[in-house]
Coordinates of C-alpha atoms in Angstrom, one line a residue:
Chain A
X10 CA -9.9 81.4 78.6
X11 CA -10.9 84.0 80.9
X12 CA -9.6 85.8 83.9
X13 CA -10.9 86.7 86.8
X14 CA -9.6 89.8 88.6
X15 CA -10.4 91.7 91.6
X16 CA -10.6 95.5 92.1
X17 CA -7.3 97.1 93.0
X18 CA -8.8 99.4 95.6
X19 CA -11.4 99.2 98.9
X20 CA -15.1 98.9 98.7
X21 CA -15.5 102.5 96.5
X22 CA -18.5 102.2 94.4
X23 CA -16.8 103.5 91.3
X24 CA -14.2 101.4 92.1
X25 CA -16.5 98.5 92.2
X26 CA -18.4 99.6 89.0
X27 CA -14.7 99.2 87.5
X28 CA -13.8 96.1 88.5
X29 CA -13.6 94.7 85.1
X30 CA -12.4 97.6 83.2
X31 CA -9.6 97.3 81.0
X32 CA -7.9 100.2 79.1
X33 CA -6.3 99.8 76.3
X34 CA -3.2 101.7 75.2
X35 CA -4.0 102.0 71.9
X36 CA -7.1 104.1 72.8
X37 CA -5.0 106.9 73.7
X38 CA -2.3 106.6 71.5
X39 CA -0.5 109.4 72.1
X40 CA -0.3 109.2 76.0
X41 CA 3.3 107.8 76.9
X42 CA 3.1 104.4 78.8
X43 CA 4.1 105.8 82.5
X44 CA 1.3 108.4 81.8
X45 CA -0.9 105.5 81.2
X46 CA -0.6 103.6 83.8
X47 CA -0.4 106.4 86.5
X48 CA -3.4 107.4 84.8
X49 CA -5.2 104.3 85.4
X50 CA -4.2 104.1 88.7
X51 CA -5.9 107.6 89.7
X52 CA -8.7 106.4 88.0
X53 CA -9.5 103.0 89.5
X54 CA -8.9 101.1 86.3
X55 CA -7.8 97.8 87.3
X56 CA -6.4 96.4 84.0
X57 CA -4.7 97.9 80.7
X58 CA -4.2 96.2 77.3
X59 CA -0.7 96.5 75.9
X60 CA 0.9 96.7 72.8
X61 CA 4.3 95.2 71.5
X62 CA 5.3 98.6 69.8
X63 CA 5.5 100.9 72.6
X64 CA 6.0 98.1 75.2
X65 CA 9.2 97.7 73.0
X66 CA 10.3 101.5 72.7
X67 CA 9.9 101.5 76.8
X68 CA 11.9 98.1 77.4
X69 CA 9.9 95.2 77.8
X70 CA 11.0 94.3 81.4
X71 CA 10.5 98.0 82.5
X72 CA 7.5 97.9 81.2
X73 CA 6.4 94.8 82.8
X74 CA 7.9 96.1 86.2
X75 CA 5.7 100.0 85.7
X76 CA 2.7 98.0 85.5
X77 CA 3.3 95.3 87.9
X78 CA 4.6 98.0 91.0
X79 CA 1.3 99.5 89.9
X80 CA -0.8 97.0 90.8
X81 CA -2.5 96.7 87.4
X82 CA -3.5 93.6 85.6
X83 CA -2.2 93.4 81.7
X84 CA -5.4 92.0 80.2
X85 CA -4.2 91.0 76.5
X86 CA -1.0 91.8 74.5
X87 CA -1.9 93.2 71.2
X88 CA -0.2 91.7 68.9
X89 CA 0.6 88.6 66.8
X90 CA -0.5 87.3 63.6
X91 CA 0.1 89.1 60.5
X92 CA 1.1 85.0 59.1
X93 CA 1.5 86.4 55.3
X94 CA 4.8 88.1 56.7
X95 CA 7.8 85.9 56.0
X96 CA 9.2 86.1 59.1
X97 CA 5.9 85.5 60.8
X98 CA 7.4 82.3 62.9
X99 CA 10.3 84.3 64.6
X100 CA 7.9 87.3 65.1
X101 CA 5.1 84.9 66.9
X102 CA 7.8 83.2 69.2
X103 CA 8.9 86.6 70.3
X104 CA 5.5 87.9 70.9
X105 CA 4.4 85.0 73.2
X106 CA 7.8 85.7 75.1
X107 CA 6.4 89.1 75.2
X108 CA 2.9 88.5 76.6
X109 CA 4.7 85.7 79.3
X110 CA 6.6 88.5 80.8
X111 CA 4.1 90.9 81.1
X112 CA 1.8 88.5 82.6
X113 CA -0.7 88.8 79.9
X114 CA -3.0 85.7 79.6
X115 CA -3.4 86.3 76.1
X116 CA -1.7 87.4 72.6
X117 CA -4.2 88.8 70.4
X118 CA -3.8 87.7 66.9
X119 CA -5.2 89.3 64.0
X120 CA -3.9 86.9 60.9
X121 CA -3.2 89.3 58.6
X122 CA -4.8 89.4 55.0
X123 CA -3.9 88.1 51.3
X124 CA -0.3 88.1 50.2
X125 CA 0.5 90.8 47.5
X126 CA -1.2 89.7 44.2
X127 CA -2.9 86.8 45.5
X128 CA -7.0 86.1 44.9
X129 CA -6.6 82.9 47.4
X130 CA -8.4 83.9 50.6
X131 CA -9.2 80.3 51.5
X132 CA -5.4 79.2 50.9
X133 CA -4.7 82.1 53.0
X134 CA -7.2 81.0 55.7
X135 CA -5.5 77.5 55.1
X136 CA -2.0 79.1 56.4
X137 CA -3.7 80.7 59.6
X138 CA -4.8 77.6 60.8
X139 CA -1.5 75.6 59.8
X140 CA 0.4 78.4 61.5
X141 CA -1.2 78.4 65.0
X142 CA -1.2 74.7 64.9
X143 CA 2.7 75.5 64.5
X144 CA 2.9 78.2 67.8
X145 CA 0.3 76.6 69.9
X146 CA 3.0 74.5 71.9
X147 CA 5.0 77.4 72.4
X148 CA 2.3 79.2 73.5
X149 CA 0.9 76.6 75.8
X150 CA 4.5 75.9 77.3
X151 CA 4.8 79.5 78.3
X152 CA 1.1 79.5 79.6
X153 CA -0.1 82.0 77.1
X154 CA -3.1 81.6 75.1
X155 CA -3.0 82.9 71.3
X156 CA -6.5 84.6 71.1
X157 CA -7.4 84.7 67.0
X158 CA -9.4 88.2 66.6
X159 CA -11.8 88.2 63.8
X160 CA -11.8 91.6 62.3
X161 CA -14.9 93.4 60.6
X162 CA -15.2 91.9 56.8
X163 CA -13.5 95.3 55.2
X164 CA -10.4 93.8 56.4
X165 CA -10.6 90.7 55.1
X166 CA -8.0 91.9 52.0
X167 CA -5.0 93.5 53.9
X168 CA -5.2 92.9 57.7
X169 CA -7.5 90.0 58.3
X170 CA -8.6 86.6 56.5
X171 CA -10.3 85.9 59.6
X172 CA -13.5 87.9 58.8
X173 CA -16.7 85.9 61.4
X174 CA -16.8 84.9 65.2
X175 CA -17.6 81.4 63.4
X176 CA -14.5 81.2 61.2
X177 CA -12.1 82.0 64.3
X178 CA -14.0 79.4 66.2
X179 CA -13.9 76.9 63.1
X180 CA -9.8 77.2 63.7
X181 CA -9.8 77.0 67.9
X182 CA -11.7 74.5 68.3
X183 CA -9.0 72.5 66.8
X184 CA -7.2 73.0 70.1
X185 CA -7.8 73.0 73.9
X186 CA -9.9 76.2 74.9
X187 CA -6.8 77.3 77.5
X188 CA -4.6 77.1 74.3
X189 CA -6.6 78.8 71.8
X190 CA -9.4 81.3 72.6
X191 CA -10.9 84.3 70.6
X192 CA -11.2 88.0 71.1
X193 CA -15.3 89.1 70.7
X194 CA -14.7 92.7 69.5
X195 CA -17.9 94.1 69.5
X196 CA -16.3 96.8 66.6
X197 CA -15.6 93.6 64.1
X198 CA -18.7 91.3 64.9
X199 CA -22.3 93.6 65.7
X200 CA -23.5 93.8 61.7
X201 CA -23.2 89.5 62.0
X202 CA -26.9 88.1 62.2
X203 CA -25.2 85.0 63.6
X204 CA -22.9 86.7 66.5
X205 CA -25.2 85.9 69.2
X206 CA -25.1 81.9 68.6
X207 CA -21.2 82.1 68.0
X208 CA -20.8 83.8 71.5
X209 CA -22.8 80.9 72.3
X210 CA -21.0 78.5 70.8
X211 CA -17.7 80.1 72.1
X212 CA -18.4 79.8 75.7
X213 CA -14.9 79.4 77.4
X214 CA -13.0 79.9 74.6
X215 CA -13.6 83.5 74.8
X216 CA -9.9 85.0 76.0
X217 CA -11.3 88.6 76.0
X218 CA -14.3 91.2 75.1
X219 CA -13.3 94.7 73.6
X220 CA -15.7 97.2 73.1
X221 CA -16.1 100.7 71.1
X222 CA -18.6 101.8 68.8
X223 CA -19.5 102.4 65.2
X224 CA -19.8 105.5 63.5
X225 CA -20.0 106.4 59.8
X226 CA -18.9 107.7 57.6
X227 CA -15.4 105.8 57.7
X228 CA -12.7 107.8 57.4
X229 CA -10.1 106.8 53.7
X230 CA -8.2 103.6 54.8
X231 CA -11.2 102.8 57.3
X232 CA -8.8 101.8 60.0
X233 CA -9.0 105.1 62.5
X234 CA -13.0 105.2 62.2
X235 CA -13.9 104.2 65.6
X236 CA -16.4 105.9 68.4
X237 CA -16.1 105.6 71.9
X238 CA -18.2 103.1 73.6
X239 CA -21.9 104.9 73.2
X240 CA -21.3 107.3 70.4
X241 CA -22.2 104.7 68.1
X242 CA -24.9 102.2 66.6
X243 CA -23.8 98.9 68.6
X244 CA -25.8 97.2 71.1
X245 CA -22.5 96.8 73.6
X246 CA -24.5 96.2 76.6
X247 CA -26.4 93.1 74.5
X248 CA -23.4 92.3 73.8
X249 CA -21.8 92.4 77.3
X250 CA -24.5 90.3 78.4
X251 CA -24.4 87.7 76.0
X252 CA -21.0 86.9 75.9
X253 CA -21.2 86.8 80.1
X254 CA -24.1 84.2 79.4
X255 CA -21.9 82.4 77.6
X256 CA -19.4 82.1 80.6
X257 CA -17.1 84.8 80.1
X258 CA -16.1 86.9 83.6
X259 CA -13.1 88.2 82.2
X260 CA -11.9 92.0 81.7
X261 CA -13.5 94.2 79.3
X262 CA -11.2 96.1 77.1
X263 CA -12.2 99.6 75.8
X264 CA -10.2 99.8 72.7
X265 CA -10.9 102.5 70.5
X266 CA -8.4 103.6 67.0
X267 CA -9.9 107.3 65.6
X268 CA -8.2 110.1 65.0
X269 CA -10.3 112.5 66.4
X270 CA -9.7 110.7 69.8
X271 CA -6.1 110.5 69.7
X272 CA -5.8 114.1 69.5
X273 CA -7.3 114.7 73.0
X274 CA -5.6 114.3 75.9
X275 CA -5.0 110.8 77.7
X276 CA -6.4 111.7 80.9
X277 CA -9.5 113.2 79.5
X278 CA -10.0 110.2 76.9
X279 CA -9.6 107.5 79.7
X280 CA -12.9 109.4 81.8
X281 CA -14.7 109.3 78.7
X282 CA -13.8 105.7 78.2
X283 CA -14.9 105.1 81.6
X284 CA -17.8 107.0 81.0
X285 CA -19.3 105.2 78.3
X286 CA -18.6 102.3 79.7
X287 CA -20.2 103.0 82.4
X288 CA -23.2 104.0 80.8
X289 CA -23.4 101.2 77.9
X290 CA -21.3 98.4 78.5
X291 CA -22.2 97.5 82.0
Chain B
X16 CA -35.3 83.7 39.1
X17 CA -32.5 83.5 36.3
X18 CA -33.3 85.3 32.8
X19 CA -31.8 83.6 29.7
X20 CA -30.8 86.1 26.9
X21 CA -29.5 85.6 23.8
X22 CA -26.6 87.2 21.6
X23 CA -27.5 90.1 19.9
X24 CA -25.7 89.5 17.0
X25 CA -24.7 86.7 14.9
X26 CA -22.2 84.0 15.4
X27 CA -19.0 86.3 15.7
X28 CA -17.4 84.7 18.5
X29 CA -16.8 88.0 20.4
X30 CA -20.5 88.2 20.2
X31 CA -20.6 85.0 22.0
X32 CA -18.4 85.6 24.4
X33 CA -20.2 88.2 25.3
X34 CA -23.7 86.5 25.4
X35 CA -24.3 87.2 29.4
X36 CA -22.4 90.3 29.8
X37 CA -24.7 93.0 30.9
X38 CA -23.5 96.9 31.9
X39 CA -24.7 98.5 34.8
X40 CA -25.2 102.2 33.7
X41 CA -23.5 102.9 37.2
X42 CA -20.2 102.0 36.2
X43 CA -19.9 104.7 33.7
X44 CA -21.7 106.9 36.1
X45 CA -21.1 110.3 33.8
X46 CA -22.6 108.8 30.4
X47 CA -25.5 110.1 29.4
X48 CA -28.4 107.3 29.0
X49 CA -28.9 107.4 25.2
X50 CA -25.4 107.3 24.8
X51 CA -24.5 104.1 27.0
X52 CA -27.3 102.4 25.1
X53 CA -25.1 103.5 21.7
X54 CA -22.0 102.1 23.3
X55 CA -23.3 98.7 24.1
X56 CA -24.8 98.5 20.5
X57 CA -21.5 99.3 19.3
X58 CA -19.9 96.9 21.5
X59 CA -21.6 94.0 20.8
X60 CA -22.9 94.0 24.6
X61 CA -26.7 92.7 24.9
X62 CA -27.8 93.6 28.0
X63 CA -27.6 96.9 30.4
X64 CA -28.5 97.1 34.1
X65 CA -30.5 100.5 34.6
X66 CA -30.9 103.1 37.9
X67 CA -33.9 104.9 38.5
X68 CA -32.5 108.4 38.5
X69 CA -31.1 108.8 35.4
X70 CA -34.0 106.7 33.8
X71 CA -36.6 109.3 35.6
X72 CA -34.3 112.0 34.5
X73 CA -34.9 111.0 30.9
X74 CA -38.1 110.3 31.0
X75 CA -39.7 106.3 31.7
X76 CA -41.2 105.6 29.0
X77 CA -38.4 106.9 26.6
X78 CA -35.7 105.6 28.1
X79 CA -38.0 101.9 28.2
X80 CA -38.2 103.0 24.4
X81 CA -34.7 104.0 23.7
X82 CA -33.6 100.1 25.3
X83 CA -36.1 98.4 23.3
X84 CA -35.6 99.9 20.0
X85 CA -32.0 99.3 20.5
X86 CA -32.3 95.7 20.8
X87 CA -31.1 95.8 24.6
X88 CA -32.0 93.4 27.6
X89 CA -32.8 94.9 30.6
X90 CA -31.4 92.7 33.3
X91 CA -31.8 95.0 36.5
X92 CA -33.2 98.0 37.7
X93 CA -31.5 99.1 41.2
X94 CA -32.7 100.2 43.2
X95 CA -35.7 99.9 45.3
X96 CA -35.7 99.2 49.5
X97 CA -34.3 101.6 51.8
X98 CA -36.7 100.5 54.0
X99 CA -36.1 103.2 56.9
X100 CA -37.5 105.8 55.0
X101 CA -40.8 107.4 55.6
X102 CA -42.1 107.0 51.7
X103 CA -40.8 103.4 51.5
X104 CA -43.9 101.9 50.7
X105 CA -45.0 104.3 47.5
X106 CA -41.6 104.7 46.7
X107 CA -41.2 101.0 45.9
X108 CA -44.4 100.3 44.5
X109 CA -43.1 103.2 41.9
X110 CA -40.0 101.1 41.5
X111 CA -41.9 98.1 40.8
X112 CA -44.0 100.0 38.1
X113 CA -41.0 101.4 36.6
X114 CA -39.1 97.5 36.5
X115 CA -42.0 96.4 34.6
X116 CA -42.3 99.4 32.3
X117 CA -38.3 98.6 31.4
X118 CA -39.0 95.0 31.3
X119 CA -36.4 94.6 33.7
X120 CA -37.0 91.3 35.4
X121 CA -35.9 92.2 38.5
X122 CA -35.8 95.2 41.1
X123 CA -32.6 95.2 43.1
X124 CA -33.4 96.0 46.6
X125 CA -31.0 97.8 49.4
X126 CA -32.6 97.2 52.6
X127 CA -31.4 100.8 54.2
X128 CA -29.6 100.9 57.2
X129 CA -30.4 101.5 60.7
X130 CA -32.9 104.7 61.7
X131 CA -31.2 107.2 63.0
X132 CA -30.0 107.3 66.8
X133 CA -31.0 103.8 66.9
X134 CA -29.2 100.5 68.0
X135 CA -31.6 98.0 67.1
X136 CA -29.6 96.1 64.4
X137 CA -32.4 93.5 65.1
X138 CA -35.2 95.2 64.9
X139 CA -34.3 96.9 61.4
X140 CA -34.1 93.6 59.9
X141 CA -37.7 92.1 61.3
X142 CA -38.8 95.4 59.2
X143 CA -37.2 94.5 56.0
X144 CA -38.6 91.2 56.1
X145 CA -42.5 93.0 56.8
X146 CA -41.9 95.3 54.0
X147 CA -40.8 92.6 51.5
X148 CA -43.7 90.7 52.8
X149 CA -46.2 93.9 52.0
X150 CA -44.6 94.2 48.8
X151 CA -44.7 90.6 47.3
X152 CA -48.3 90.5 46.0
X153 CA -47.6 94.0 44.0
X154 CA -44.3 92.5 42.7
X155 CA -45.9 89.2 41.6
X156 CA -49.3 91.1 40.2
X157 CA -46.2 93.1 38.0
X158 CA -43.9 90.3 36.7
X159 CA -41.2 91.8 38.7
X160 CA -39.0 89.6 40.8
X161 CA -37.7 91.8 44.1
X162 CA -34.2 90.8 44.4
X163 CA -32.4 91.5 48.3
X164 CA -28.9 92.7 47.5
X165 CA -27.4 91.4 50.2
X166 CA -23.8 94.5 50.9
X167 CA -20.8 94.7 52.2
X168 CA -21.1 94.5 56.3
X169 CA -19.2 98.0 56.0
X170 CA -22.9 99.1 55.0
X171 CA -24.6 98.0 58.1
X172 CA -25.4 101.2 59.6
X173 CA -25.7 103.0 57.0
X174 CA -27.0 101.7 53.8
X175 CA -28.0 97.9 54.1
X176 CA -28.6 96.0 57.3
X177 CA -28.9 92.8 55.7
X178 CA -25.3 92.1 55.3
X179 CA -24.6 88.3 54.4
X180 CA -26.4 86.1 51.8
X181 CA -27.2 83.6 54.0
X182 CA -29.2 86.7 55.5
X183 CA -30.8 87.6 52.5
X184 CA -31.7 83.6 51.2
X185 CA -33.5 83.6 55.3
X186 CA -36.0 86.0 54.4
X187 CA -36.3 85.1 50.7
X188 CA -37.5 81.8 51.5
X189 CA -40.7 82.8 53.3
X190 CA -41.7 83.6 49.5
X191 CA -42.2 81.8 45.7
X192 CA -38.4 81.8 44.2
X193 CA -39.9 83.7 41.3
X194 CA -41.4 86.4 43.6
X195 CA -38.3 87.3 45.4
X196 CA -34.6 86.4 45.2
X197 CA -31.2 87.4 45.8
X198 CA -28.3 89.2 44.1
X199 CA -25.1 88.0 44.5
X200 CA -22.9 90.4 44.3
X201 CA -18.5 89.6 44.3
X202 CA -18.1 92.4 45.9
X203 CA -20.2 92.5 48.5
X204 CA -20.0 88.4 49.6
X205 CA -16.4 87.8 48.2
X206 CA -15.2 87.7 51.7
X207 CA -17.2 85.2 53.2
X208 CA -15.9 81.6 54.0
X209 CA -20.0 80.8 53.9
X210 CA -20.5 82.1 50.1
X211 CA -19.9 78.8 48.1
X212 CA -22.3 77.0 50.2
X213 CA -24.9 80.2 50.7
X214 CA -24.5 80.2 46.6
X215 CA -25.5 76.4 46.7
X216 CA -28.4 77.8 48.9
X217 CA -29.5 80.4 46.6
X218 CA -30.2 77.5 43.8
X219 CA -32.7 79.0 41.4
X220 CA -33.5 82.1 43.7
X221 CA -30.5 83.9 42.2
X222 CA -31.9 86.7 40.2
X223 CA -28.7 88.6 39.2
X224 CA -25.2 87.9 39.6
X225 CA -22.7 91.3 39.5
X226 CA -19.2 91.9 39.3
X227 CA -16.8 94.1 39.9
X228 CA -13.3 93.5 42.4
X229 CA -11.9 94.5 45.8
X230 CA -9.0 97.1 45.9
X231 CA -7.6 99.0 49.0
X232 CA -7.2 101.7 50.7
X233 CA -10.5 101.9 50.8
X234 CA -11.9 105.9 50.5
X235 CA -13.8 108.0 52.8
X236 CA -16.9 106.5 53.0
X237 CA -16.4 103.6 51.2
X238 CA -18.9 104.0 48.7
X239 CA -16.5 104.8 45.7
X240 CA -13.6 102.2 46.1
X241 CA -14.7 99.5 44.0
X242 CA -12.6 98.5 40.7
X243 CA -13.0 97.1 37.6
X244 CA -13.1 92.9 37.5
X245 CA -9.8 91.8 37.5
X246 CA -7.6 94.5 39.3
X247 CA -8.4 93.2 42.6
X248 CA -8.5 90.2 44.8
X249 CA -11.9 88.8 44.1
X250 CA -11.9 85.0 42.8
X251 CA -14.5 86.1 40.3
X252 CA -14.8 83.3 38.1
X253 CA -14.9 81.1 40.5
X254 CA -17.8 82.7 42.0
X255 CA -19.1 82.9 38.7
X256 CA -18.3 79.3 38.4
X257 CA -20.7 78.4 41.7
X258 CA -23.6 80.5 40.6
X259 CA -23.4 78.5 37.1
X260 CA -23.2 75.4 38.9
X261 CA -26.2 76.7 41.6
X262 CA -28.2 76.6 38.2
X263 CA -27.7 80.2 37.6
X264 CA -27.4 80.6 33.7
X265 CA -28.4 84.8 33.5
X266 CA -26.9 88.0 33.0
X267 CA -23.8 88.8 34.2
X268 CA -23.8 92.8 35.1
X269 CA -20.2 94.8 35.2
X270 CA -21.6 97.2 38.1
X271 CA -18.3 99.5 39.4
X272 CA -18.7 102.9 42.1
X273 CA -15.4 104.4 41.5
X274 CA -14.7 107.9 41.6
X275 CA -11.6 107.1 39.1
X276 CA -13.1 104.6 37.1
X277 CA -15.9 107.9 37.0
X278 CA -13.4 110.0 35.5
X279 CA -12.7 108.3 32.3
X280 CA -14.9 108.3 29.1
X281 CA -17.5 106.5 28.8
X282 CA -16.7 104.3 25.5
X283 CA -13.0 103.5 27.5
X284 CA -14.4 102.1 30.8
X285 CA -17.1 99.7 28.8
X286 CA -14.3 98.3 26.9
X287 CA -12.1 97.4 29.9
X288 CA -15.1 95.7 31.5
X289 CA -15.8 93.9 29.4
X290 CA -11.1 92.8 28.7
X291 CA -11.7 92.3 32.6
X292 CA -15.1 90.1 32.0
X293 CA -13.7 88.3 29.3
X294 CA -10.2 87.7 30.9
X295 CA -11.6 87.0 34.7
X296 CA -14.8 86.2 35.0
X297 CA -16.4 84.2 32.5

């Protein structure tokens, strides 16, 4: 599922160049949500991607009033999954409430990985599918669709069973394409030979396109490693272009976890965001 | 290409347990060569996987020497490829010299990564496929089988752009089985819901099958996570269980980067390779 959103201002250039930016939160992590979002606004960003945790430490219906009264779009709520938790239905249920009333078309799920001790990553893969068959209903009766995020293969163990673009698809096409989608995050899916026919293949099923880059070596834990879009190795603008090919006229997300850009400041993160996007994405 | 090796000793059943277990040299990174070859005598192990540096370091000829008097199969020599490099071409038609001086049957090959500065993912691999292509004849003239080692995606960028199995068996198949094959390595392909069938694939181009398992955090550069077989989440015998079945029936090679498993003596880490060979893999 994609959305289609229109620029927030008048007939700027910039503005225009913008009109499918997203930002998301998590790229600045240390900037406080009203920051964001004013932020964005003097910038010309028309959407932001949220996430549950601080949405939760703000309030979630002050949150989804901040955003609204600015006039920005919430692109995707990051996020469910995690389905080796044991309280993973409860969680779920509570994060599609979430997404509904923040206006998010989407919940991004990243499955989680194996259960403590186990060697069973197809019985785990099993659960993922069994448990969105179980939250699609919900999700479809509050008009949310559950994207499933594959992550890069070095998360297969302890964050994500879901390790292709294939595999994700392999799981949504079991439902309607409003109801289950997929995130193409260009981070988890540029080293995969096969990405460009899975874009392809996903056509409208893709619910959103993030992008940041790839930069070695990865940091211990391998989770904060990421580059700004154009510091990298990835072909994001390929990338860009295949997955509109394939359909998708959605927002595009810069999403970016790294240490080193978490301790700059907000402001000056989100112009180097738009920078690179600028210059590679689009 | 599959090599078929027989116990070393007579018909103690340890002995015979131990008919396919090979030890990469790499595992026990810190042994000095003449004293690994002692250890596997002692052991009862028949085969040894060997590296070019600390061969070189001792000398070709003697260390081909040491092996042989010893009673020891070579099963590998890693590694040639790194196909981004200036030298590539001398520097694996050296490696190919050397595999056939060892009467190692096959040379392990690590594609490289991409060149630096560049994005073209794509373009890397159409070079891989050339080289192999340049290389064949030499390799078949020398009894040598070149083997892609297919790595972790986590390597993309920088060590190995060829990241999948299915990858590898696409360009392996432009060429005789016996002239060039594939390593399947757990570590590298355990993630994959592809791997069983890619395995099927492989049939009688699988030229070496290692082991080792999948622990995390993973460290700073990710080179030096890897644990001993068992201690992880790898399903290793039933991998081993799909090569047999592919009509794979060679060495099995213990092959462990670990900067702790590095840290113990020699003697200690060969004897829990092989508790975690006996007990999870075969």
């Amino acid at each position: 599922m994609s959305v289609e959103f229109a620029a927030v201002a008048g007939p700027d250039v910039s503005v225009d160049a913008l009109r499918r930016f997203s930002f998301n939160q998590a790229t600045a992590q240390r900037w406080p949500l009203p920051d964001v979002v004013s932020g964005c606004v003097q910038a010309g960003v028309p959407g932001i991607g949220l996430w549950r945790e601080p949405v939760a430490e703000y309030g979630l219906a002050r949150a989804a009033k901040l955003v609204r009264d600015a006039g920005l779009t919430v692109t995707s709520l990051c996020r469910g999954g995690f389905f080796s938790a044991d309280d993973w239905r409860a969680e779920n249920l509570r994060a599609i409430e979430e997404a509904a009333a923040l206006g998010a078309p989407e919940l991004v799920l990243v499955s989680g990985g194996l259960p403590a001790g186990s060697r069973d990553i197809g019985g785990a893969r099993q659960r993922v599918a069994h448990a969105i068959g179980e939250l699609a209903p919900h999700a479809e009766a509050a008009g949310v669709c559950l994207a499933i995020e594959p992550l890069h293969p070095m998360f297969a163990a302890d964050r994500c069973v879901i390790a292709s673009l294939g595999q994700a698809l392999d799981i949504a096409e079991r439902f309607a394409p409003t109801v289950v989608g997929v995130v193409v995050d260009a981070y988890h899916v540029w080293w995969d030979d096969t990405v460009y026919a899975q874009i392809e293949r996903a056509g409208s099923r893709i619910a959103a396109f993030q992008v940041c880059d790839w930069v070695t070596p990865l940091p211990e834990g391998v989770l904060l490693g990421r580059a700004l879009p154009g510091d990298g190795c990835i072909e994001l603008r390929r990338l860009r272009e295949a997955v509109d090919a394939a359909g998708y006229a959605g927002p595009i997300e810069v999403e970016v976890f790294s240490a080193e850009v978490w301790a700059r400041p907000g402001a000056e993160v989100l112009d180097a965001a738009i920078a690179g996007y600028l210059r590679h994405v689009v």
